[in-house]
Amino acid sequence: MSTPSFVSPSQIRAQFSAAMSAMYKNEVPLYGDLMDLVADVNQRCLDNDPALREHLENTNELARLDEERHGAIRVGTAQELHTIRRLFAVMGMSPVGYYDLAPAGVPVHSTAFRALHEDELKQSPFRVFTSLLRLELIDDEALRNEAAEILSRRQIFTPGAIALIEKHEQQGGLDAADAEQFVKEALETFRWHTAATVTSAQYDALHDQHRLIADVVAFKGPHINHLTPRTLDIDAVQEQMPQRGITPKAVIEGPPTRQHAILLRQTSFKALNEAVRFTDQGDDAQGSHTARFGEIEQRGAALTAKGRDLYDQLLTATREEMGGAPTEANAQQYYQTLAKHFEAFPDDLVELFKQDLAYFVYTPTAQGLAKKGKYPADISMTQLVEDGDVRLDTIVYEDFLPVSAAGIFQSNLGDSGTAEYKQMSNQELFERDLGSAVMDEQRLYQEQSQRSLAQCFAALGL
Ligand code: OOG
Ligand code: NI
């Protein structure tokens, strides 16, 4: 049955992303201030850097820039993760990548739900970093059982959301009215609730185990804990945050400042202290909980497996030299050490291409098109690039980084609780709970780059 009246999943995702942003701005006004700062910085970058503007135009990123954001949630049970996957599927979002945060002392493992194809990403790049609490990492058995029991009693989806997810699965889509209703219903799952589901004593016990455990277990649902706009100059945002009354975390996570940005750089501001009401308390909220925060990201080139290995190696070397994760006290020294190690990572497009370190889209130039039909059949892309017949643009990295994610978690969990969990990462178990395999992000970038390569050769008559 084909029903032409279905709204595209990308349209639903765009609507949902806008609704989420409006809700979060209302709940956390500092997020609005941060968006204003990011908009100012981005405008200045575009005015001052015509090459950057041209690159973003060429890769369809300019139009989506103002719409671009990611959020993060933490769910408590396999059942919740499973249903969240079905909910995101309505919006054309699939699980990409597996992130194990346990080695960094955070008892979760995660994936990112996002659109897969560049045409869909262009319409809405909205993504949600989604973590599943690993209760099995709680060593106190009584507390572990109590947490599981509390979680088993909650229902984080509205009946309306469930009904529309099922309708979507049966029909293969939703019409405009259903889509609008779906966005409303789905939003409820991510809303903040002042009323906790536990007593203050239960909260304290969970919190003493790990603040994250309290955040997941003590509330009615997986409130969105941050929403992150994309900036073109994260150094400028980090520097200007204090002037706007926002306190940033100690260091920017990820690679250093470069001419050609790679992967992902992130920083955040400290979580808010919010009033909550425990079940043993009266109507006036008396307790407090810190969970929700703000984050900014700058996205750069997706790296090939070879490039990613080099990145991991240089980051590890930096951290080893520093004797661990950076702190407020050694931030400047950390940046210097990071920059020193990353001198080994080429910062020139042609070099990145020749050494197969990053993924590219290939655009024939006017000069190249003029030579159509006159090329030797065996001419290589390297030759075309070097002759100026093909323009290189890096493909933007759409995913996350586990070491950085751990840094973002930690900055908002307080610097205590950094015990390492020794248990093995367990992608298989995660995928079983999720109800599907996670996509391999390398494959997605490879395919995009192959598509572009084929189109470019075809346009040049090769
Ligand atoms: C997720 C932290 C990770 C990112 O951007 O790397 C993250 C969380 O705090 O739940 O959002
Ligand atoms: Ni984030």
CSV table of N, CA, C and O and ligand atoms in Angstrom, one decimal, residues 70-72 129 226 228 266 293 295 400 408, ligand 2:
chain,number,residue,atom,x,y,z
A,70,HIS,N,22.4,18.7,18.9
A,70,HIS,CA,22.2,17.3,19.4
A,70,HIS,C,21.7,17.4,20.8
A,70,HIS,O,21.9,18.4,21.5
A,71,GLY,N,21.1,16.3,21.3
A,71,GLY,CA,20.6,16.2,22.7
A,71,GLY,C,21.2,14.9,23.3
A,71,GLY,O,21.8,14.1,22.6
A,72,ALA,N,21.0,14.8,24.6
A,72,ALA,CA,21.4,13.5,25.2
A,72,ALA,C,20.4,13.1,26.2
A,72,ALA,O,19.8,13.9,27.0
A,129,PHE,N,22.3,11.5,21.6
A,129,PHE,CA,23.2,10.6,22.2
A,129,PHE,C,22.4,9.9,23.3
A,129,PHE,O,21.9,10.5,24.2
A,226,HIS,N,20.9,17.8,28.0
A,226,HIS,CA,21.4,19.0,27.4
A,226,HIS,C,21.1,19.0,25.9
A,226,HIS,O,20.7,17.9,25.3
A,228,THR,N,22.6,20.8,22.3
A,228,THR,CA,23.9,21.4,21.9
A,228,THR,C,23.9,22.0,20.6
A,228,THR,O,23.7,21.3,19.6
A,266,GLN,N,34.2,19.9,21.7
A,266,GLN,CA,33.0,20.2,22.6
A,266,GLN,C,33.4,20.8,23.9
A,266,GLN,O,34.5,20.5,24.5
A,293,PHE,N,22.5,20.6,31.8
A,293,PHE,CA,23.6,21.5,31.5
A,293,PHE,C,23.5,22.0,30.0
A,293,PHE,O,22.6,21.7,29.3
A,295,GLU,N,25.8,22.7,26.3
A,295,GLU,CA,27.0,22.2,25.6
A,295,GLU,C,27.1,22.9,24.3
A,295,GLU,O,26.0,23.3,23.7
A,400,PHE,N,30.0,11.0,17.5
A,400,PHE,CA,30.6,11.4,18.8
A,400,PHE,C,31.9,10.7,19.1
A,400,PHE,O,32.4,9.9,18.3
A,408,ILE,N,32.6,15.1,29.0
A,408,ILE,CA,31.3,15.9,29.2
A,408,ILE,C,30.5,15.3,30.3
A,408,ILE,O,30.0,16.1,31.2
B,2,NI,NI,26.4,16.2,24.1
